[in-house]
Coordinates of C-alpha atoms in Angstrom, one line a residue:
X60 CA 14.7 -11.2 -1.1
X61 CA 12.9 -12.4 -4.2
X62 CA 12.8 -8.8 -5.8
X63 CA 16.2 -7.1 -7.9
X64 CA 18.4 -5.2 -6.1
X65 CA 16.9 -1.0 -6.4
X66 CA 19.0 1.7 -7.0
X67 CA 20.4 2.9 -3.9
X68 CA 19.5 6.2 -5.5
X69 CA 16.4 6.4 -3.9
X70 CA 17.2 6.1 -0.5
X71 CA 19.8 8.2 -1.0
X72 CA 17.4 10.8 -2.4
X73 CA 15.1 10.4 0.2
X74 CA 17.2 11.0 3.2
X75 CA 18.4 14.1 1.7
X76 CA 14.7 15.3 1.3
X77 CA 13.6 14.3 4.7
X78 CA 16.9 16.0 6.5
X79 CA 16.1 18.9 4.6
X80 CA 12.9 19.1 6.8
X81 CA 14.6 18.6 9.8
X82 CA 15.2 21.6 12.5
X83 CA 18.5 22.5 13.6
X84 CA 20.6 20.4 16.2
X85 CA 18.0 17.7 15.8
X86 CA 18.1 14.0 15.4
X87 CA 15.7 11.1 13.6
X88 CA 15.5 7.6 14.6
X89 CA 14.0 5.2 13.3
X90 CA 13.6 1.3 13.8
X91 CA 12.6 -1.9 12.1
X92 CA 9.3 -4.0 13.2
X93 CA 9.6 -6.5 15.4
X94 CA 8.8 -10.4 14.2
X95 CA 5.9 -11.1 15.5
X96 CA 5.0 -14.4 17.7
X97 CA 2.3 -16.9 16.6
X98 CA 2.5 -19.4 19.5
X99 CA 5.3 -21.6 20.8
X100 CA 8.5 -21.1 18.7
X101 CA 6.2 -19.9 15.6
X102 CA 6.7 -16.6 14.2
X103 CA 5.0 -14.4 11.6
X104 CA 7.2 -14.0 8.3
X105 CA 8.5 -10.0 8.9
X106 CA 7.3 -6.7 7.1
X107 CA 9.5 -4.4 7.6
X108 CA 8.4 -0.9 8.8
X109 CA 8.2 1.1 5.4
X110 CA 9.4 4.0 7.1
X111 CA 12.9 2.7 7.6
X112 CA 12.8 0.8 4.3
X113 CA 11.7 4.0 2.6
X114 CA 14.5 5.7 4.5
X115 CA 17.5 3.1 3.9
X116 CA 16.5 0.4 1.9
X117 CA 17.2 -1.9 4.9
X118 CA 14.7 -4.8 4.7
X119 CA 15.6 -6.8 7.8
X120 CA 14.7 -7.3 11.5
X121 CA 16.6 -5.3 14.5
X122 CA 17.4 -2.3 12.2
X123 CA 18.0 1.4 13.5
X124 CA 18.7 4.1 10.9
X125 CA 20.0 7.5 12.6
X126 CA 20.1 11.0 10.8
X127 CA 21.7 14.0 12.5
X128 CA 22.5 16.5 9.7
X129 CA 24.5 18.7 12.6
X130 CA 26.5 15.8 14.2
X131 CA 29.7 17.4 14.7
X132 CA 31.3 14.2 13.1
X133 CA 30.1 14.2 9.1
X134 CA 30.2 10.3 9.3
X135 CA 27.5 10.8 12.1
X136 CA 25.2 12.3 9.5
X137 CA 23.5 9.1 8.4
X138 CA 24.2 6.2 10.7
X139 CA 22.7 2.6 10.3
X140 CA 22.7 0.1 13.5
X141 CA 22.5 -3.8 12.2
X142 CA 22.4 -6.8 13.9
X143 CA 25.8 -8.4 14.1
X144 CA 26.0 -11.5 11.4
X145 CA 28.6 -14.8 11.7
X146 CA 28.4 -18.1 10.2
X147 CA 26.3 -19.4 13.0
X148 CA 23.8 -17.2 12.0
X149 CA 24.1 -18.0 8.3
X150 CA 23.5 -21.5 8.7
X151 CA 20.6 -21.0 10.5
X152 CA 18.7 -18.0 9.2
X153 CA 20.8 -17.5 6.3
X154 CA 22.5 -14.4 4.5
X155 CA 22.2 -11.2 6.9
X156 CA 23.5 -7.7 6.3
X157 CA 27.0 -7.2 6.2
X158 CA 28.5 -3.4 6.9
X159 CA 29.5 -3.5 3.1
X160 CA 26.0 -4.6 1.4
X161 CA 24.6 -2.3 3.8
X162 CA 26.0 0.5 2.2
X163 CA 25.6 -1.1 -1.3
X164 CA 21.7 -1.7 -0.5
X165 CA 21.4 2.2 1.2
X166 CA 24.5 4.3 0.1
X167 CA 25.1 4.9 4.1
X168 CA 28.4 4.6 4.8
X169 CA 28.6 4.4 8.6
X170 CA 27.2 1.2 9.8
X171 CA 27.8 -0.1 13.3
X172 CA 26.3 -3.4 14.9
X173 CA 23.6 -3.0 17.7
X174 CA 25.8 -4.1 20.1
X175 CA 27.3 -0.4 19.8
X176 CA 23.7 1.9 19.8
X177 CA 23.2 2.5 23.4
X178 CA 27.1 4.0 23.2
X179 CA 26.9 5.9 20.0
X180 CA 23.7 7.5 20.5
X181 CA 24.5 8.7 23.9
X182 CA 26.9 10.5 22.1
X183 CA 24.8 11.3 19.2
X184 CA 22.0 13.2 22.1
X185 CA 24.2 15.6 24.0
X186 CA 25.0 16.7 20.8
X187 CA 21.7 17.6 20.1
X188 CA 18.5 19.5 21.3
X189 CA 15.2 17.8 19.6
X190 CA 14.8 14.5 18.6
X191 CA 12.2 13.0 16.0
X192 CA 10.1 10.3 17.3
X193 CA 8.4 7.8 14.2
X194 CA 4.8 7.9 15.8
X195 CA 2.1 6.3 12.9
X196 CA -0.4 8.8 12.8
X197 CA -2.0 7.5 9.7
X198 CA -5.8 7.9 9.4
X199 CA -6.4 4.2 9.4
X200 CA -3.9 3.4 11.7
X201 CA -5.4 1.2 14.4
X202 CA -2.4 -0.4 16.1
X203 CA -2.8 -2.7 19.4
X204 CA 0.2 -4.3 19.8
X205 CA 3.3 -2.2 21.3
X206 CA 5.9 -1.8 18.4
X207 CA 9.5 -1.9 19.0
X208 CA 9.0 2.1 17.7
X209 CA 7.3 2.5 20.8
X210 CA 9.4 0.4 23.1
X211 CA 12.2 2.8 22.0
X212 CA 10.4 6.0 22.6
X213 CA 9.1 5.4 26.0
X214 CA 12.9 4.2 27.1
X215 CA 14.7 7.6 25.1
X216 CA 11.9 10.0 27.0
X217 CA 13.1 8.0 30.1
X218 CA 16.4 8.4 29.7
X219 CA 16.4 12.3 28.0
X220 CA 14.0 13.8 29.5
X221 CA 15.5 17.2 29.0
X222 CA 15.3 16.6 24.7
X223 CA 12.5 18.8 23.1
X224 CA 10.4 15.9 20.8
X225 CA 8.9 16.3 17.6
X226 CA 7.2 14.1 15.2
X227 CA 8.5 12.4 11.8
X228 CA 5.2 11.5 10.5
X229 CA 4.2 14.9 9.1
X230 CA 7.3 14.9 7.7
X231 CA 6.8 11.3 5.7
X232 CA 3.4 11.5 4.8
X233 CA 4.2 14.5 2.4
X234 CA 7.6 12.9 1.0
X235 CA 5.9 9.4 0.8
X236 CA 2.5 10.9 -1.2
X237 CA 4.7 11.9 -3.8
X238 CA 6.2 8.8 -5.8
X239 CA 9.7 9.4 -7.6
X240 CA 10.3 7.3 -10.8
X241 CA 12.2 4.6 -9.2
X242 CA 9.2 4.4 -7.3
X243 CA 6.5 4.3 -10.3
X244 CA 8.8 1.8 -12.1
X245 CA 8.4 -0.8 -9.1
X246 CA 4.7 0.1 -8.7
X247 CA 4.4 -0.4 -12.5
X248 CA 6.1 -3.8 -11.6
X249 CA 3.9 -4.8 -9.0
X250 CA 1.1 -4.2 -11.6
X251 CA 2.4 -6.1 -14.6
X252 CA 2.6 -8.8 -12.2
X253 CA -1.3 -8.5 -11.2
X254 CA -2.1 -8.5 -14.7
X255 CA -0.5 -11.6 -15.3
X256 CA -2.0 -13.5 -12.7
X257 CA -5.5 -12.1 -13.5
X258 CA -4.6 -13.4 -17.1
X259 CA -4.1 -16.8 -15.7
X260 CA -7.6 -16.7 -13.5
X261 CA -9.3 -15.7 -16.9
X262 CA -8.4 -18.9 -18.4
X263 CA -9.4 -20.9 -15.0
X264 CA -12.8 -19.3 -14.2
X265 CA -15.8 -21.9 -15.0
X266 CA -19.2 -22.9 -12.9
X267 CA -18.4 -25.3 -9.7
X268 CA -14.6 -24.1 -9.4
X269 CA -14.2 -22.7 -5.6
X270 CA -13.2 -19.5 -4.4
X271 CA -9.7 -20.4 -2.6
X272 CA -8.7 -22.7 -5.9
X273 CA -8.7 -19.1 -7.9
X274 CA -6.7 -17.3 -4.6
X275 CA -3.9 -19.9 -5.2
X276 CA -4.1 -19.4 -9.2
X277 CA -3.1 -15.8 -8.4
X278 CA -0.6 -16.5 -6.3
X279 CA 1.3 -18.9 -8.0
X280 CA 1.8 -16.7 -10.9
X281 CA 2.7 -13.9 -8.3
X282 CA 5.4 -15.9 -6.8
X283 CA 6.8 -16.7 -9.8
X284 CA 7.1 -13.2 -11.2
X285 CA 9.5 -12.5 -7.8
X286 CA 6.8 -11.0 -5.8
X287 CA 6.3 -10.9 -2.3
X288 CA 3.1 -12.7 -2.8
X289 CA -0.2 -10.5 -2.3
X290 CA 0.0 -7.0 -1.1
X291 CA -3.1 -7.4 1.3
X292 CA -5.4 -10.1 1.6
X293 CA -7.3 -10.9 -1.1
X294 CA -10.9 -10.9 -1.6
X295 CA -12.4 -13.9 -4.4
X296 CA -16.1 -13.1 -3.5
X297 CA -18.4 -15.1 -6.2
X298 CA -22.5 -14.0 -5.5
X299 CA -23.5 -12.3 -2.9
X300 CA -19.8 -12.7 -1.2
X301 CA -19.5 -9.5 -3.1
X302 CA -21.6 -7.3 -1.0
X303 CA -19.6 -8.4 2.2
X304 CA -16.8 -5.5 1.1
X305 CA -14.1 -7.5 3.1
X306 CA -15.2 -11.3 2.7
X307 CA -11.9 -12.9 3.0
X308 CA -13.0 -16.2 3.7
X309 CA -12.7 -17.7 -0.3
X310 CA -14.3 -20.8 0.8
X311 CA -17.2 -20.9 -1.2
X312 CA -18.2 -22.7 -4.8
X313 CA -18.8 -20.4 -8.1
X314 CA -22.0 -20.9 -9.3
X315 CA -22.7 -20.6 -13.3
X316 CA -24.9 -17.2 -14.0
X317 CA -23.1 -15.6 -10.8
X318 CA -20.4 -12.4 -10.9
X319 CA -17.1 -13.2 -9.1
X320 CA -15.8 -10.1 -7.6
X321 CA -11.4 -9.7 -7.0
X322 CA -10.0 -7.5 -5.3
X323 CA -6.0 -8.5 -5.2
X324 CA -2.8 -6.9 -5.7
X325 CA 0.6 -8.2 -6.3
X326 CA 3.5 -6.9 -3.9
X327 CA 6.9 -6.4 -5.6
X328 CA 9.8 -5.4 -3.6
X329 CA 7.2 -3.9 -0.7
X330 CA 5.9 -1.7 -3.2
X331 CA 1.7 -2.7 -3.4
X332 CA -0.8 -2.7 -6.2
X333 CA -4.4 -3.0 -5.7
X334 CA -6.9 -4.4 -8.6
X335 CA -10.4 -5.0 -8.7
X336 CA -11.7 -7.3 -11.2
X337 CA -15.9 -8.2 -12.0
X338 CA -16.0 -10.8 -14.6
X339 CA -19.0 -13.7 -15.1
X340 CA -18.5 -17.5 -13.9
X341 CA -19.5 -18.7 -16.7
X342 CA -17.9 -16.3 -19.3
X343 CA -21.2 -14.5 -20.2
X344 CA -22.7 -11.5 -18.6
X345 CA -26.5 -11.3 -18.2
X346 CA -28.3 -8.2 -19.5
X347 CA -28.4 -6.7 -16.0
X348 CA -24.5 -7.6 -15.0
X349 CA -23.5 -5.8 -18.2
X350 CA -25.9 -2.7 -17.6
X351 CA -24.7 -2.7 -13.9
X352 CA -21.4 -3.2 -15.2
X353 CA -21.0 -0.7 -17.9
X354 CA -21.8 2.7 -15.1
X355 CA -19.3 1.5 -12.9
X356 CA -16.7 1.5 -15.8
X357 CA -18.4 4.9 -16.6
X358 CA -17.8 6.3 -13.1
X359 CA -14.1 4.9 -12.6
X360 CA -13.1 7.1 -15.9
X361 CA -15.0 9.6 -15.1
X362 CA -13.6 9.6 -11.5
X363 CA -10.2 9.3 -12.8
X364 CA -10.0 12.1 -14.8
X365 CA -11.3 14.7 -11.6
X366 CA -7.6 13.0 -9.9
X367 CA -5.6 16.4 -11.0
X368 CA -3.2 18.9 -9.1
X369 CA -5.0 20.8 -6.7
X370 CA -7.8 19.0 -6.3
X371 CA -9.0 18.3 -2.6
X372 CA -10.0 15.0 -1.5
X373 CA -14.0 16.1 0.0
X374 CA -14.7 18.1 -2.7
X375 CA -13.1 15.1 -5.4
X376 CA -15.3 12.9 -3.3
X377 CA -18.2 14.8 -3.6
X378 CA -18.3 14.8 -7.5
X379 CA -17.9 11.0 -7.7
X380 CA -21.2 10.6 -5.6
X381 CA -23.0 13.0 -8.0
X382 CA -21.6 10.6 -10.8
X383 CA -22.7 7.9 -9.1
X384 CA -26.1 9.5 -8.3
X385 CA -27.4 9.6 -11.7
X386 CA -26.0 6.2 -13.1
X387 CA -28.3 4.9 -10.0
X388 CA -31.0 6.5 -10.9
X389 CA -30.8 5.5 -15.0
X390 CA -30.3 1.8 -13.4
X391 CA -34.1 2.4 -11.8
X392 CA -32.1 1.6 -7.5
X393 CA -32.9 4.9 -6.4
X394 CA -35.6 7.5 -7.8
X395 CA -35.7 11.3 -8.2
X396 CA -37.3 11.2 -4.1
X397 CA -34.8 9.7 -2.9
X398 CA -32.3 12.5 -4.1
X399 CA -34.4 15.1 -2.8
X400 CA -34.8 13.5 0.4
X401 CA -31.4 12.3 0.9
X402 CA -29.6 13.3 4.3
X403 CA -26.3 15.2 3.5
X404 CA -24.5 13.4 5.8
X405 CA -26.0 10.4 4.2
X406 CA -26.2 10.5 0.4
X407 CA -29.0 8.4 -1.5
X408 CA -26.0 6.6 -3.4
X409 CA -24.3 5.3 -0.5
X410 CA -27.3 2.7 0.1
X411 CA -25.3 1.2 -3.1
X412 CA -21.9 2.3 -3.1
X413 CA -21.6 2.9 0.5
X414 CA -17.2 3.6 0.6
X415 CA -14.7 5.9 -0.7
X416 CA -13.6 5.7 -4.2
X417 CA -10.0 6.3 -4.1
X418 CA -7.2 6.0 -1.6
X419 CA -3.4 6.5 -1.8
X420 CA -0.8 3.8 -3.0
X421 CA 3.0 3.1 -2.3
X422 CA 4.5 1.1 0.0
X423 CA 1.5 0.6 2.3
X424 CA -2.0 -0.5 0.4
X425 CA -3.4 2.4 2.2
X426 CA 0.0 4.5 1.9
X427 CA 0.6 8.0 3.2
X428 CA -0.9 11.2 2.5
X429 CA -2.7 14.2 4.3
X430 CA -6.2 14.2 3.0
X431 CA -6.8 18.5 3.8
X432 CA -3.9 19.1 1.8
X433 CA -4.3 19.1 -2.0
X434 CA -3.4 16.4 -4.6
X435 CA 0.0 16.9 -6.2
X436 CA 1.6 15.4 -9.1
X437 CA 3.4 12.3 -8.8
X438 CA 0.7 11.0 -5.9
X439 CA -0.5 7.1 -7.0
X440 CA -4.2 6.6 -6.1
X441 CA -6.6 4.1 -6.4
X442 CA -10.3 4.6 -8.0
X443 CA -12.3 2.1 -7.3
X444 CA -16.2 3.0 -7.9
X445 CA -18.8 0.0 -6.9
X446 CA -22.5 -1.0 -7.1
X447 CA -23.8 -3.8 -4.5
X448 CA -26.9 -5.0 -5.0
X449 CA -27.7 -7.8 -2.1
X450 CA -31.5 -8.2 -3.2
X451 CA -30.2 -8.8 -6.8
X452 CA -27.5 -11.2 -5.5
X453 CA -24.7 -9.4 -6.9
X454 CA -22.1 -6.5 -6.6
X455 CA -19.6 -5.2 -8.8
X456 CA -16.4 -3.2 -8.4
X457 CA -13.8 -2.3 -10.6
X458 CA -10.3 -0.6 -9.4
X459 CA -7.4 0.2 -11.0
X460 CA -4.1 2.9 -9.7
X461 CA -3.3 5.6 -11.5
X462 CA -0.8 8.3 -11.3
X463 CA -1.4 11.8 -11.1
X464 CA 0.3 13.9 -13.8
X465 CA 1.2 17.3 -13.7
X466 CA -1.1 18.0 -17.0
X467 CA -4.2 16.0 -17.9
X468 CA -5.5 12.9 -16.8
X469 CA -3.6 10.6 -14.6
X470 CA -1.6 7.4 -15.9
X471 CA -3.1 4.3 -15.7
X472 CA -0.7 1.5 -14.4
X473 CA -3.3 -0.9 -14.8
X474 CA -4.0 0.3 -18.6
X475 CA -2.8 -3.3 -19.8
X476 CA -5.5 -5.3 -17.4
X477 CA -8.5 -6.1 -19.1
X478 CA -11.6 -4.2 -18.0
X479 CA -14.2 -3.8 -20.9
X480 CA -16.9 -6.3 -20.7
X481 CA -16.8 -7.6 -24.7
X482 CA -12.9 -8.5 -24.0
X483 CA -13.3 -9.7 -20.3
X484 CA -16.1 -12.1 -22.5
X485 CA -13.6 -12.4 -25.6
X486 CA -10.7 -14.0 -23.5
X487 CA -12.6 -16.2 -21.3
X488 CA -14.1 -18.3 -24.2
X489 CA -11.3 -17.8 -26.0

């Protein structure tokens, strides 16, 4: 991995917190991803499932952590399943897992090869009367493909059929929402390394450069700083591109007097950021950018500070679109009507800022988090307020992530990228 080693702390830490949430005589499991086919011998470079990376630290394909706080044998507490290394395997796909990195990288001290699962589990299940099944019941979640998560609960129901199941989701999404510091340290990483390569674009933005030329500025300064590369695919949208909210394409020519909208996020270490940058081609904005400009920068501070414990995420929601009501109207897009007449279910604002403002952050771009429970301390979010304007040939958004904090308003981990207008200006003609 490009990344530095992190404390095995963590892991630690949070396989004690999710056993803790475990009932009695019951058993976890859960698996890597698979690596995923292109065509012929091509494969897709593996992500491994953040569950068992958040869970063990183990960031490699054919992994199966096990926790059974009741196994009658302690060392069948926490129980990692590897795939078997040798020198033949080290030539060709180089350095895998060994037992004893294992339990450097994770803290687990049982580790057993795959070749052993089917054995050991058995074991593991007449021991036990409920086991935890990994479903992803994330509200975006829209998954088509069958995972090897799956693959293993369909054959364990199969073959136990007498085991009471019970989910691990509900579980995770309230341990994931809530960051620990080694967690905000490598989000604050991922960051730094986002505002280095939005540094660098600063100093390479000018009329007639393309879209993808800027895409590959950002990433070579994100490789360089040990990062995976970008969290998400990015989005370079110059013009109009902007008001396509996921123009991915980055294949067309910045034009001088246009707005070039980016939305990108380093990864580091799995851990994502997400930034969203509006700055001018040419260096200057017109009149109406900066106007444009300046109540979006209004509404993301003003949005940020409503991101307190306690809140809920309708009702936060809610106030945002009243901020963004009125900046509309002072910018003359909507009228006083057009409030009064708006559908409910439809606000007035949305014809301009038509999705939601913040979302959570972690390990997944769109990480965990229950949205009817309320906001905690320690939860990283996004706020990300935008106006699109397709009949003025521009849109602008601006999105940093912030952490929540027991008192007052959240921390900024993007408090070191450049956002005013006058210093967005300053450094490009600089």
């Amino acid at each position: 991995m490009k990344y530095h080693p992190i404390n095995k702390q963590l892991y630690i830490k949070n396989r004690k917190n999710f056993m803790a949430e475990m009932k009695p005589k019951s058993v976890a499991v859960f698996n890597s991803n698979d690596i995923y086919p292109v065509s012929a011998d091509s494969t897709m470079p593996f992500q491994q499932h953040r569950d068992i990376l958040y869970l063990s630290g183990v960031d490699q394909e054919e992994s199966i952590l096990v926790l059974f706080p009741d196994a009658i044998e302690p060392k069948h507490r926490e129980v990692l399943f590897l795939r078997e290394t040798n020198e033949h395997i080290a030539v060709w796909e180089g350095e895998k897992l060994t037992k004893e990195r294992a339990f450097e990288v994770s803290g687990i001290k049982t580790v057993y090869w795959l070749s052993e699962f089917d054995k050991i589990f058995f074991e593991l299940m007449t021991q036990s009367e409920i086991i935890y099944f990994n479903t992803n019941e994330h509200y975006r979640q829209s998954v088509e493909t069958e995972t090897r998560e799956a693959r293993f609960i369909k054959a364990t129901k199969d073959k136990f059929p007498a085991h009471t199941y019970a989910k691990s989701n509900p579980i995770l999404q309230r341990l994931r929402s809530v960051k620990d510091d080694i967690e905000i340290d490598i989000l604050q990483t991922a960051c730094d390394i986002t505002e280095k390569g939005f540094r660098r674009v600063l100093n390479f933005v000018k009329p007639e450069v393309w879209e993808f030329e800027i895409e590959a500025e950002f990433m070579h300064e994100f490789l360089r700083n040990r990062s995976d590369g970008f969290a998400y695919t990015p989005i370079i949208a110059s013009g109009n591109n902007a008001n396509v909210l996921h123009y991915i394409q980055n294949n067309q020519q910045c034009k001088d007097g246009h707005l070039l909208l980016m939305d990108v996020g380093a990864s580091y270490a799995n851990y994502s950021s997400d930034m969203t940058r509006t700055i001018p081609v040419n260096g200057r904005y017109t009149e109406r950018q900066r106007a444009v400009y300046d109540a979006v920068l209004r509404v993301k501070d003003e949005a940020t500070k409503l991101l307190v414990p306690g809140a809920f995420w309708k009702e936060y929601h809610v106030e945002v679109g009243k901020l963004m009501t009125s900046e509309l109207l002072n910018l003359g897009l909507i009228d006083k009507a057009d409030v009064q007449n708006e559908d409910p279910d439809w606000p007035a604002y949305k014809k301009y800022f038509m999705h939601g403002t913040s979302h959570h952050m972690g390990l997944d771009t769109h990480d965990y988090g229950i949205l009817w429970e309320p906001i905690k301390a320690g939860m990283v979010f996004t706020v990300e307020p935008g106006i699109y304007i397709p009949e003025e040939g521009f849109g602008i958004r601006l999105e940093d992530d912030v952490v929540v904090q027991e008192k007052g308003e959240p921390f900024n981990l993007m408090r070191n990228i450049p956002i005013e207008a006058e210093e967005i200006e300053e450094l490009m003609n600089s």
